[in-house]
Coordinates of C-alpha atoms and ligand atoms in Angstrom, one line a residue:
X1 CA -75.7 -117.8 165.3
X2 CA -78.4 -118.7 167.9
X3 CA -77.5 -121.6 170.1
X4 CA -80.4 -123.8 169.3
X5 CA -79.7 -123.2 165.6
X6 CA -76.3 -124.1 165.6
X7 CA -76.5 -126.8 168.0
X8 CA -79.2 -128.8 165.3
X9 CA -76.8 -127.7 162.5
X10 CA -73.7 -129.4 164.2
X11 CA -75.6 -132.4 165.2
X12 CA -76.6 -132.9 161.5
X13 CA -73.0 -132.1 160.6
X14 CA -72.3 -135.4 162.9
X15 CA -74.9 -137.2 161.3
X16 CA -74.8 -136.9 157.7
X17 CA -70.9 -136.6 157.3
X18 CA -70.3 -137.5 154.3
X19 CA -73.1 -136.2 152.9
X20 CA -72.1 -132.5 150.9
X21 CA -74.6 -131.4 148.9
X22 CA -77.2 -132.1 151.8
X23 CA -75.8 -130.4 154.4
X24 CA -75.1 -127.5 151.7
X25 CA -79.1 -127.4 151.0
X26 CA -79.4 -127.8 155.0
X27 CA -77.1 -124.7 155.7
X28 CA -78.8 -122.7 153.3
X29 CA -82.2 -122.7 155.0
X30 CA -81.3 -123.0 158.9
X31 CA -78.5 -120.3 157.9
X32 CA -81.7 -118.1 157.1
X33 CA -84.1 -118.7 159.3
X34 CA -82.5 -117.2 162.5
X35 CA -85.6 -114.7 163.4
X36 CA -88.1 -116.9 163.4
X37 CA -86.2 -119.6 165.2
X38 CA -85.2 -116.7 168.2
X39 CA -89.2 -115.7 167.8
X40 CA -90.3 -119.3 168.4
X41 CA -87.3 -120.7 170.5
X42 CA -88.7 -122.1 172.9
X43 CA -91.5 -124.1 171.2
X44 CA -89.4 -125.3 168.6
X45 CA -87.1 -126.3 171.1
X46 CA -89.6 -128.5 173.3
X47 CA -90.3 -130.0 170.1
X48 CA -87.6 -130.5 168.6
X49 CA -88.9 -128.8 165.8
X50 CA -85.7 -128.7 163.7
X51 CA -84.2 -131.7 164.2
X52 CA -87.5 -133.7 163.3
X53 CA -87.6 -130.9 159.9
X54 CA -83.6 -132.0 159.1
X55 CA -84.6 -135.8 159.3
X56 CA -86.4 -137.7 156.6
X57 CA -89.7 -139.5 157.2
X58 CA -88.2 -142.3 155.4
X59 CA -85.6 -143.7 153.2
X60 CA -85.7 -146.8 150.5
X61 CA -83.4 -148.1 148.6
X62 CA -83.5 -151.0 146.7
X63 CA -81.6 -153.4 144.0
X64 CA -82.4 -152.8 140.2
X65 CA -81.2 -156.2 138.2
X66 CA -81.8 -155.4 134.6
X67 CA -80.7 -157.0 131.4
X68 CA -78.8 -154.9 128.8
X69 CA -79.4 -155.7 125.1
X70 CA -76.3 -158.4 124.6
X71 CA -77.9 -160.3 127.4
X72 CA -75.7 -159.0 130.5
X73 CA -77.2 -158.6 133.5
X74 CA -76.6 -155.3 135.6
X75 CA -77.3 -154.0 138.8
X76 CA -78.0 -150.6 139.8
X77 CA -79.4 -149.1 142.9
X78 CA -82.8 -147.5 143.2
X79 CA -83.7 -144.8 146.0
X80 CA -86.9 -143.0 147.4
X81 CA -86.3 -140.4 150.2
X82 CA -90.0 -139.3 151.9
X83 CA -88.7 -136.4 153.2
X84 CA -92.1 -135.0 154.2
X85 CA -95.9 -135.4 154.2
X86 CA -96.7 -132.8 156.2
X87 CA -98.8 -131.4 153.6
X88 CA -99.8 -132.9 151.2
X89 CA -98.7 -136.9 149.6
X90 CA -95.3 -137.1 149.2
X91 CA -94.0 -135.4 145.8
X92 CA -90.7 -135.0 143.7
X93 CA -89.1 -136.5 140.7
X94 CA -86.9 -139.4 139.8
X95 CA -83.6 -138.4 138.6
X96 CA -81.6 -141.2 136.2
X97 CA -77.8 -139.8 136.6
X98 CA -74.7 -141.9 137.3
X99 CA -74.0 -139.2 139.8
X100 CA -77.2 -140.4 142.1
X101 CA -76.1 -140.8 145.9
X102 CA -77.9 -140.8 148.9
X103 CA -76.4 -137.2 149.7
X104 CA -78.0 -136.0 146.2
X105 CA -81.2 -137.7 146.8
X106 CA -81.3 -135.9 150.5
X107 CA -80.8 -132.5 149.4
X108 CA -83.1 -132.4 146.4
X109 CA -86.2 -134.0 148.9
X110 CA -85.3 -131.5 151.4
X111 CA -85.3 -128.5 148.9
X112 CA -88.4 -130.2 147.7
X113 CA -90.7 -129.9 150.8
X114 CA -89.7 -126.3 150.9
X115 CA -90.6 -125.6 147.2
X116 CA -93.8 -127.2 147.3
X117 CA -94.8 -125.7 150.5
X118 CA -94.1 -122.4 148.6
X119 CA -96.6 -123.6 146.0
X120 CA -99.2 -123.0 148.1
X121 CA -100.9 -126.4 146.6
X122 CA -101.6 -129.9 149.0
X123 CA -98.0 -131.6 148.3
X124 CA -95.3 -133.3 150.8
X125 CA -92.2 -133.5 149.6
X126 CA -89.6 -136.4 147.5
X127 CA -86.8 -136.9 145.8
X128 CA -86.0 -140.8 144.4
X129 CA -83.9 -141.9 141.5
X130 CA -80.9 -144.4 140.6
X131 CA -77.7 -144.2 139.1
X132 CA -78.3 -145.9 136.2
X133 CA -77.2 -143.9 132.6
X134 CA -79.7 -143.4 130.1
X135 CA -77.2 -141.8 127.7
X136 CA -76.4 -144.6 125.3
X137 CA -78.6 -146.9 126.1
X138 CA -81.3 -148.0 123.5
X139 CA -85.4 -147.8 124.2
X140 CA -85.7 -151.0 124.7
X141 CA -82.7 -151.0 127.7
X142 CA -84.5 -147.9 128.9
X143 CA -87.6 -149.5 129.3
X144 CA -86.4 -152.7 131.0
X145 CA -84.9 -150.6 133.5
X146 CA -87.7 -149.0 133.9
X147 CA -89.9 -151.5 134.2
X148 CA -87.4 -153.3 137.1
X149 CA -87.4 -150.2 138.4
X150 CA -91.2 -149.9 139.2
X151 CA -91.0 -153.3 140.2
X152 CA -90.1 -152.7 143.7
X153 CA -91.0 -148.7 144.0
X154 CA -95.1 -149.9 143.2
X155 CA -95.4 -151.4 147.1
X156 CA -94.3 -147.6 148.3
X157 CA -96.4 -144.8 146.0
X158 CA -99.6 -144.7 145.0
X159 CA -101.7 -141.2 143.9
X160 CA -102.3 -140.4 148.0
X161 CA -99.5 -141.5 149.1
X162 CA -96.1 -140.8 146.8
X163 CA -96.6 -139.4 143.2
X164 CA -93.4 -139.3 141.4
X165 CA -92.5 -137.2 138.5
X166 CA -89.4 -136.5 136.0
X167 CA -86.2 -135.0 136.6
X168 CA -82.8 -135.3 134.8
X169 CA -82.7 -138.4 132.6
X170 CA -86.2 -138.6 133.4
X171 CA -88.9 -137.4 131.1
X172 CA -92.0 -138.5 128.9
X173 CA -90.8 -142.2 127.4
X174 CA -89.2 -142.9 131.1
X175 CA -92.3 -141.9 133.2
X176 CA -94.8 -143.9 130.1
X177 CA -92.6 -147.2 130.6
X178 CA -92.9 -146.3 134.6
X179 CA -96.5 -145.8 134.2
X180 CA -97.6 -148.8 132.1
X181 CA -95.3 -151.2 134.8
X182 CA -97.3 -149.8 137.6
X183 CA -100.6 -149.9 136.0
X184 CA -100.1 -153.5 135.0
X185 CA -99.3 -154.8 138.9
X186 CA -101.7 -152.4 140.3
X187 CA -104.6 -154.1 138.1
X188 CA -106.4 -150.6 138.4
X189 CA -105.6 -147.0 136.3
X190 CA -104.5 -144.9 139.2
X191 CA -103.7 -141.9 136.6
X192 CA -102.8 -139.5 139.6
X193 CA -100.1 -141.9 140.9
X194 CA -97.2 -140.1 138.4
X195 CA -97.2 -137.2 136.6
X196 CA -95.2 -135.8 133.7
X197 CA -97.0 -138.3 131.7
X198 CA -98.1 -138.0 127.9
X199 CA -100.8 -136.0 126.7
X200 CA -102.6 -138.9 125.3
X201 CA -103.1 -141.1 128.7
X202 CA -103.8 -138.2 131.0
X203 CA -101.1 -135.2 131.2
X204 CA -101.6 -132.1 131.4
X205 CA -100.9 -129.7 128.5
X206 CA -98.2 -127.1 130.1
X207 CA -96.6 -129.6 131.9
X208 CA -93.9 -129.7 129.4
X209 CA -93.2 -126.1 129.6
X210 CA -93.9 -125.4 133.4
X211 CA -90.7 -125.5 134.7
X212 CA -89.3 -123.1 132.3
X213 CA -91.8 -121.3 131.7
X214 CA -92.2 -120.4 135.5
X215 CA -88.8 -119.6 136.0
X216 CA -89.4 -116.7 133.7
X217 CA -92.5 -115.5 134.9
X218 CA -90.7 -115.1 138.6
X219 CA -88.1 -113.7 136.8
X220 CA -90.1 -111.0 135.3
X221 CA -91.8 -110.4 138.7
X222 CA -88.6 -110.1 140.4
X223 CA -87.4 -107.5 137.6
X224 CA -90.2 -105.7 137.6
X225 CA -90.1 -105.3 141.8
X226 CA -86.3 -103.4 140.5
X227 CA -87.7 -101.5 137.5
X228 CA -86.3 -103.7 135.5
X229 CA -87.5 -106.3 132.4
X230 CA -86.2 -109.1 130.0
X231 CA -86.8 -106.7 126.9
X232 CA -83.9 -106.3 125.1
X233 CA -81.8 -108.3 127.6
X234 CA -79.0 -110.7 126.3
X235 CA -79.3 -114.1 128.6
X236 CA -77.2 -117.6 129.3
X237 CA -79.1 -120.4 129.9
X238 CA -76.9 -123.5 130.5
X239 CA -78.5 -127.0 130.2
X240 CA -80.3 -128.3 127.3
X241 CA -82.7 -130.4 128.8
X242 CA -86.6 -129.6 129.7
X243 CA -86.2 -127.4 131.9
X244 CA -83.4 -125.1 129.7
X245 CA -85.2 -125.3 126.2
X246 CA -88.4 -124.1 128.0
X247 CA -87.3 -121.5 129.7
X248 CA -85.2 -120.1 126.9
X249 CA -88.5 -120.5 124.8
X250 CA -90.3 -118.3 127.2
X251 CA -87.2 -115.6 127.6
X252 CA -87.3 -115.4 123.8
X253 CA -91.0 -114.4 124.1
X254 CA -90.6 -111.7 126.8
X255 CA -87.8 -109.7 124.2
X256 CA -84.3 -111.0 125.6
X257 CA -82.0 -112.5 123.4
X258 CA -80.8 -116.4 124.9
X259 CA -77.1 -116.6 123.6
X260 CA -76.2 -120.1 125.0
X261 CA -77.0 -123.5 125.6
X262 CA -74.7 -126.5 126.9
X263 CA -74.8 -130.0 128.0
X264 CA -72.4 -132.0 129.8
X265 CA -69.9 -132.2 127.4
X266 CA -69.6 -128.5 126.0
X267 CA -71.7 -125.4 125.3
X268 CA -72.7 -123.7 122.4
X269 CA -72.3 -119.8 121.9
X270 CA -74.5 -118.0 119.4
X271 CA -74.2 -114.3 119.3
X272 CA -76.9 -113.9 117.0
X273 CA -79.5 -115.5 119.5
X274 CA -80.1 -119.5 119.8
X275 CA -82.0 -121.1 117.0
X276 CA -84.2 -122.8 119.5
X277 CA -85.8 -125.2 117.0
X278 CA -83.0 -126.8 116.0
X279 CA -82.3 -127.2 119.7
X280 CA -85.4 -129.0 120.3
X281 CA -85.1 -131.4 117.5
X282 CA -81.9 -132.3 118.5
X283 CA -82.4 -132.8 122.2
X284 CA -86.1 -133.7 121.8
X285 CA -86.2 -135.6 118.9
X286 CA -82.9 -136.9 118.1
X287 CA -81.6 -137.2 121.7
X288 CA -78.1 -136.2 120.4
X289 CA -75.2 -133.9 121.6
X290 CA -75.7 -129.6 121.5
X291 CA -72.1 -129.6 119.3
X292 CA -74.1 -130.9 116.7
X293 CA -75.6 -127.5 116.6
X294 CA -72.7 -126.2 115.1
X295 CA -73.3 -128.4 111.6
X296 CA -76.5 -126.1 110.6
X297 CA -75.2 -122.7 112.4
X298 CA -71.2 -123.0 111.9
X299 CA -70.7 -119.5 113.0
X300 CA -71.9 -120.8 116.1
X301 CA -69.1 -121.0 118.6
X302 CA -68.5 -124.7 120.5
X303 CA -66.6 -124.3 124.0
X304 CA -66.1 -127.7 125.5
X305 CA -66.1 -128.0 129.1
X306 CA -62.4 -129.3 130.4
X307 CA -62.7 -131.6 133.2
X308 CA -62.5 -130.4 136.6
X309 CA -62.8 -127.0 135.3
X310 CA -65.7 -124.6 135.8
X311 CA -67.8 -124.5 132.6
X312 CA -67.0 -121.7 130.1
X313 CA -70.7 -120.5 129.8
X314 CA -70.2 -118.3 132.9
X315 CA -67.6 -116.5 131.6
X316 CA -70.2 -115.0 128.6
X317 CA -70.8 -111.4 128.9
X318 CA -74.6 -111.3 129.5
X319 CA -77.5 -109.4 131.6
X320 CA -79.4 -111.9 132.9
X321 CA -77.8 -115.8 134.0
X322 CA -80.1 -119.1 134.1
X323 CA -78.6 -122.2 134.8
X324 CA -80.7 -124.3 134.2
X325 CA -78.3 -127.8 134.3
X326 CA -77.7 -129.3 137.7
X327 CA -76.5 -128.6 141.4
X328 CA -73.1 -126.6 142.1
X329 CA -73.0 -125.3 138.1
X330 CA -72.0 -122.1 139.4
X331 CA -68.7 -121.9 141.5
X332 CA -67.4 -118.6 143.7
X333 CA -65.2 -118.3 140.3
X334 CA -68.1 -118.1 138.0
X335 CA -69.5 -115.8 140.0
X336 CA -67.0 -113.7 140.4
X337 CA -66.9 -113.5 136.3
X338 CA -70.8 -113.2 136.2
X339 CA -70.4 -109.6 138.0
X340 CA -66.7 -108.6 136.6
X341 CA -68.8 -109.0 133.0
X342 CA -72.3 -107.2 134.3
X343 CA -74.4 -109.6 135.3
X344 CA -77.8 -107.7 136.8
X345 CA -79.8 -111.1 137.6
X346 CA -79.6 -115.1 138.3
X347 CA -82.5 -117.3 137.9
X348 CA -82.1 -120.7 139.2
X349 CA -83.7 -123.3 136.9
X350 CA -81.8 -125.9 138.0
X351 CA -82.3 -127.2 141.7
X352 CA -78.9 -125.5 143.7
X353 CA -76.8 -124.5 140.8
X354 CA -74.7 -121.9 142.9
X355 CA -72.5 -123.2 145.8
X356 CA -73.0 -121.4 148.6
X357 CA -69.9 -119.0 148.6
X358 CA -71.5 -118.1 145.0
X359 CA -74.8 -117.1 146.3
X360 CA -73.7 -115.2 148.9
X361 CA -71.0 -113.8 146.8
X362 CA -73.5 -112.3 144.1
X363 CA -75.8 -111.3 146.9
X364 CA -73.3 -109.3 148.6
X365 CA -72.5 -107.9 145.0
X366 CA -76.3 -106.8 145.2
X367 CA -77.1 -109.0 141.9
X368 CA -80.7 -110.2 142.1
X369 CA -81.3 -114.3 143.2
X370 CA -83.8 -116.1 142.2
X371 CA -83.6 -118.6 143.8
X372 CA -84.8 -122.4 143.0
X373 CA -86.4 -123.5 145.5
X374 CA -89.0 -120.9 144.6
X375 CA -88.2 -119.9 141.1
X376 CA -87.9 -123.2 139.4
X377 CA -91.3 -124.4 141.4
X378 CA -93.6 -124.3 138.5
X379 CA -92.8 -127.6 137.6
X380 CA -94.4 -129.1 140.9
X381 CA -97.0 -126.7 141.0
X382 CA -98.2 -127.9 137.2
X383 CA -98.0 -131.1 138.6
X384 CA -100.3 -130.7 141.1
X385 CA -102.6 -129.6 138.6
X386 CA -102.2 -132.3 136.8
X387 CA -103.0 -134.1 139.8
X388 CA -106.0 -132.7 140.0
X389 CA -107.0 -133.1 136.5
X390 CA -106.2 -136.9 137.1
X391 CA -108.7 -136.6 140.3
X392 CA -111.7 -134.9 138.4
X393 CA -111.5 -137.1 135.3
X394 CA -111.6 -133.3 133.5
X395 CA -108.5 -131.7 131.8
X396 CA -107.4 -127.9 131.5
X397 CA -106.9 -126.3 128.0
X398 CA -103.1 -125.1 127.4
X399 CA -104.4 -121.6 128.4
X400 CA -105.9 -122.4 131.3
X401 CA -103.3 -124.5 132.5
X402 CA -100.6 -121.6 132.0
X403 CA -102.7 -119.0 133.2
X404 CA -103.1 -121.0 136.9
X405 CA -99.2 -121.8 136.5
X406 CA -98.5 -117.8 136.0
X407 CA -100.4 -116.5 138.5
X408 CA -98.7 -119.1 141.4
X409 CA -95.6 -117.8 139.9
X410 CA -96.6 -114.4 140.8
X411 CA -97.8 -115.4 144.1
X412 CA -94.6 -117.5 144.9
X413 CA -92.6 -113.9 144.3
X414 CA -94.7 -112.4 146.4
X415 CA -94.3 -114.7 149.5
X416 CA -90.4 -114.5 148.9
X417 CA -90.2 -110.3 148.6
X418 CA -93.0 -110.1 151.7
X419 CA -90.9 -112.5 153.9
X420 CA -87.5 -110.8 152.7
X421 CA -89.1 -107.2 153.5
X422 CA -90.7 -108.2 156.9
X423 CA -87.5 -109.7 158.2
X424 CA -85.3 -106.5 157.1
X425 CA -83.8 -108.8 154.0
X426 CA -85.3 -106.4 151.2
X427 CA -83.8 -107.6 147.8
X428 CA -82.9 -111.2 149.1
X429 CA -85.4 -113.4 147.7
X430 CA -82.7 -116.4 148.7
X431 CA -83.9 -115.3 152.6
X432 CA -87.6 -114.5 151.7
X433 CA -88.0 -118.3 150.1
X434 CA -86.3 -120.0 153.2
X435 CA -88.4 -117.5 155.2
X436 CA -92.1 -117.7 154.1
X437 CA -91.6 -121.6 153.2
X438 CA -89.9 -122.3 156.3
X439 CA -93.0 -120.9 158.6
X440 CA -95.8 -122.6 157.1
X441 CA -94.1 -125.7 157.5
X442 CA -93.0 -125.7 161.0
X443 CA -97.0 -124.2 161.6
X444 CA -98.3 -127.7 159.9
X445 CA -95.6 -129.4 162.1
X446 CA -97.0 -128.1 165.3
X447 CA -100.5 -128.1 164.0
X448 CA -100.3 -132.2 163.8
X449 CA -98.1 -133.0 167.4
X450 CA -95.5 -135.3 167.3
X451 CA -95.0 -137.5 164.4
Ligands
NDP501 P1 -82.8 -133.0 131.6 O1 -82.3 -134.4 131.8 O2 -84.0 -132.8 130.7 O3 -81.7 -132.0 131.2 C1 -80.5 -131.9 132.0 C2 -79.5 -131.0 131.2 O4 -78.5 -130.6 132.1 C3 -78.9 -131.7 130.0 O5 -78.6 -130.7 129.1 C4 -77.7 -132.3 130.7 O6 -76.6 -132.6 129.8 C5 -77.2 -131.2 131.6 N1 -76.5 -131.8 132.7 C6 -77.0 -132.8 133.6 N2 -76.0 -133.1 134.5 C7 -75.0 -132.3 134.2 C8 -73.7 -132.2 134.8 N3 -73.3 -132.9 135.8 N4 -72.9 -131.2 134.2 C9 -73.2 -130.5 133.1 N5 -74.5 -130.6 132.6 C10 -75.3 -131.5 133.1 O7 -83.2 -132.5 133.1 P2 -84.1 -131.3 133.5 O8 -84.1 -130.2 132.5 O9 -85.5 -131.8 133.9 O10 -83.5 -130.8 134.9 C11 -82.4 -129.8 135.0 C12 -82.4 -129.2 136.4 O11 -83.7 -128.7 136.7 C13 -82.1 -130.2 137.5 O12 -81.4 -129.6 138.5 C14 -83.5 -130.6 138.0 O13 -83.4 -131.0 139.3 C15 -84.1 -129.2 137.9 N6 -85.6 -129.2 137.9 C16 -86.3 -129.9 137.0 C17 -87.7 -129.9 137.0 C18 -88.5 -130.5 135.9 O14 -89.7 -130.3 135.9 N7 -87.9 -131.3 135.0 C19 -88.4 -129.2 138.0 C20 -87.6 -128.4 138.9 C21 -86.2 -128.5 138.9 P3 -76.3 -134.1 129.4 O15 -77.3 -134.5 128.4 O16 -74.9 -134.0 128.8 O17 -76.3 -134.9 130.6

């Protein structure tokens, strides 16, 4: 590896020891950014262009003292990471997962200024969240948290500055109790200042659907660049959440048959295709468990997930695989199974569900990537244009909203195959993202001197 490469990569090795799943997302990218770095080295060098890209702008974190509903008091920690505002305010969800860490937070706003560079829209890049545990908890828990929550991250957003949005155990009720707390210190409706929020108070229509939704359309694009397409194809989506329900939805509507769905505890295996509706109403609606699928389809099959073990969704015989549940879903085993059982395409829905032995694994297997940072961006990108709905007082009709959110789909996949062909990585859309996103931020970085 070149010197100046490696010699960033170890320092951030020395720096962020203990922290995995960033310095996993942080050896994806340098790992694939080798040309440009020996085409630029000594600039970037001078200005110490990677180690200023590998370090946030800023990190909070901050106490969250809530009340549960028997009157206990409980603490939980809160975090923003400002990763980057290079181009645009800073932009990326909150995540509500007893996993949460400062690692975690790291690597999901470092994938994030990546993924909305790729965009092609005005956004920095965030990640913030806590570790609190929505599952269980009751609405009015949920909003207390919530509202403790905003309490402290009001003094360091605003709609130029920071706009958070949703992410796991984060979606529409979370982001209205996060919205009305902010509004009500604030004294002023800043609509832009969050989105993900409600139809009825100024979301967009699509937003729902976008992330989903756009993972499908670069999937199509990326099938279609291999004379390939989803008709007729028999997929795995794992996850149950927004961002799996939608982009089953959309898979269904291109011709392939979705087979699974899963949440943490288990997954659910219908060879006749998922009923989709039922999922919805009881994720959406009755915010219960996927085995309860099996009470209205009992020829459904339910595979729990053992502990420690890799889930059993992987080991499904399917065409095309969409993990669309959370980081590292998708181990050098799973993999391994993936191609033993014919696997001829991975979408990433969910933000780094392959380790990295995976990726590279099914790469070197020649199965197409798609990978998140650029396949799962439609989410952000809707955002944005919810953004500027916010902005212009105006909003976008369902069609018109999905019709902008296709085309930057299309667009993204084209940045990612031109990046991958012009640096002799034809077929690696992992390289081409890391690539094309990777150059227009270190352009904006020299563009705007040392800061
Ligand atoms: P949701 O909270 O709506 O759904 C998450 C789903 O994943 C649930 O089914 C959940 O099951 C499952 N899940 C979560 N953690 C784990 C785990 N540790 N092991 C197994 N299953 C798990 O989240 P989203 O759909 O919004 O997010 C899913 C992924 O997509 C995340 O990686 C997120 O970062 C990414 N993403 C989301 C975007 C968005 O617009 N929402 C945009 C871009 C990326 P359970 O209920 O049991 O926890």
């Amino acid at each position: 590896m070149n010197e100046y490469l490696q010699k960033v990569l170890t320092q951030t090795e020395q720096n962020n020891a203990n922290e995995l799943e960033y310095l996993q997302a942080v050896n994806e990218v340098l790992g694939s950014i080798e040309p440009v770095v020996e085409a630029n080295e000594d600039l970037y060098k001078k200005t110490a262009l990677l180690e200023r890209m590998v370090e946030p702008e800023r990190i909070i974190t901050f106490r969250v003292p809530w009340v549960d509903d028997s009157g206990q008091t409980q603490v939980n920690r809160g975090y923003r990471v400002q990763f980057s505002s290079l181009i645009g305010p800073y932009k990326g969800g909150l995540r509500f997962h007893p996993s949460v860490n400062q690692s975690i937070m790291k690597f999901l706003g470092f994938e994030q200024i990546f993924k909305n560079a790729l965009t092609g829209l005005p956004i920095g890049g965030a990640k913030g969240g806590s570790n609190f545990d929505p599952k269980g908890k009751s609405d009015n828990e949920i909003m207390r948290f919530c509202q403790s929550f905003m309490t402290e991250l009001y003094r360091h957003i605003g709609q130029d500055v920071d706009v958070p949005a949703g992410d796991i155990g984060v979606g529409g009720r979370e982001i209205g109790y996060l919205f009305g707390q902010y509004k009500r210190i604030r004294n002023a409706y800043e609509g832009g200042v969050l989105t993900g929020k409600d139809i009825c108070y100024g979301g967009s229509l699509a937003r729902k659907e976008a992330t989903g939704y756009g993972l499908i359309f670069f999937m199509r694009e990326m099938l279609a660049a291999n004379n390939l397409s989803l008709e007729g194809k028999t997929v795995i989506v794992s996850g149950s959440g927004n961002v799996a329900i939608y982009a089953a939805e959309k898979a269904i509507l291109n011709g392939a048959k979705v087979v699974t769905m899963s949440d943490s505890n288990g997954c659910i295996y219908d060879p006749n295709g998922i009923d989709l509706n039922l999922v919805k109403q009881i994720k959406e609606v009755e915010r219960g468990r996927i085995k309860e699928y099996q009470k209205v389809h009992p020829n459904a099959q339910y595979l729990k997930n053992n502990a420690g073990e890799d889930s059993p969704i992987w080991t499904i015989k399917a065409d095309i695989a969409l993990p669309c549940a959370t980081q590292n879903e998708i181990s050098l085993n799973s993999a391994k199974k993936l191609v033993e059982n014919g696997i001829i395409a991975v979408g990433e829905g969910a933000n780094m569900p392959c380790t990295s032995d995976a990726t590279n694994y099914l790469l070197e297997k020649n199965i197409l990537v798609a990978p998140s940072k650029a396949a799962n961006a439609g989410g952000v990108a809707t955002s944005a244009i919810e953004m500027s709905q916010n902005s212009m007082r105006y909003y976008y009709t369902f069609d018109e909203v999905e019709a902008k959110l296709e085309k930057i789909m299309i667009n993204i996949f084209k940045a990612c195959n031109n990046a991958a062909n012009e640096y002799n990585k034809k077929g690696n859309y992992v390289a081409g993202a890391n690539i094309a996103s990777f150059k227009k931020l270190a352009d904006a970085m020299l563009a705007q001197g040392i800061v």
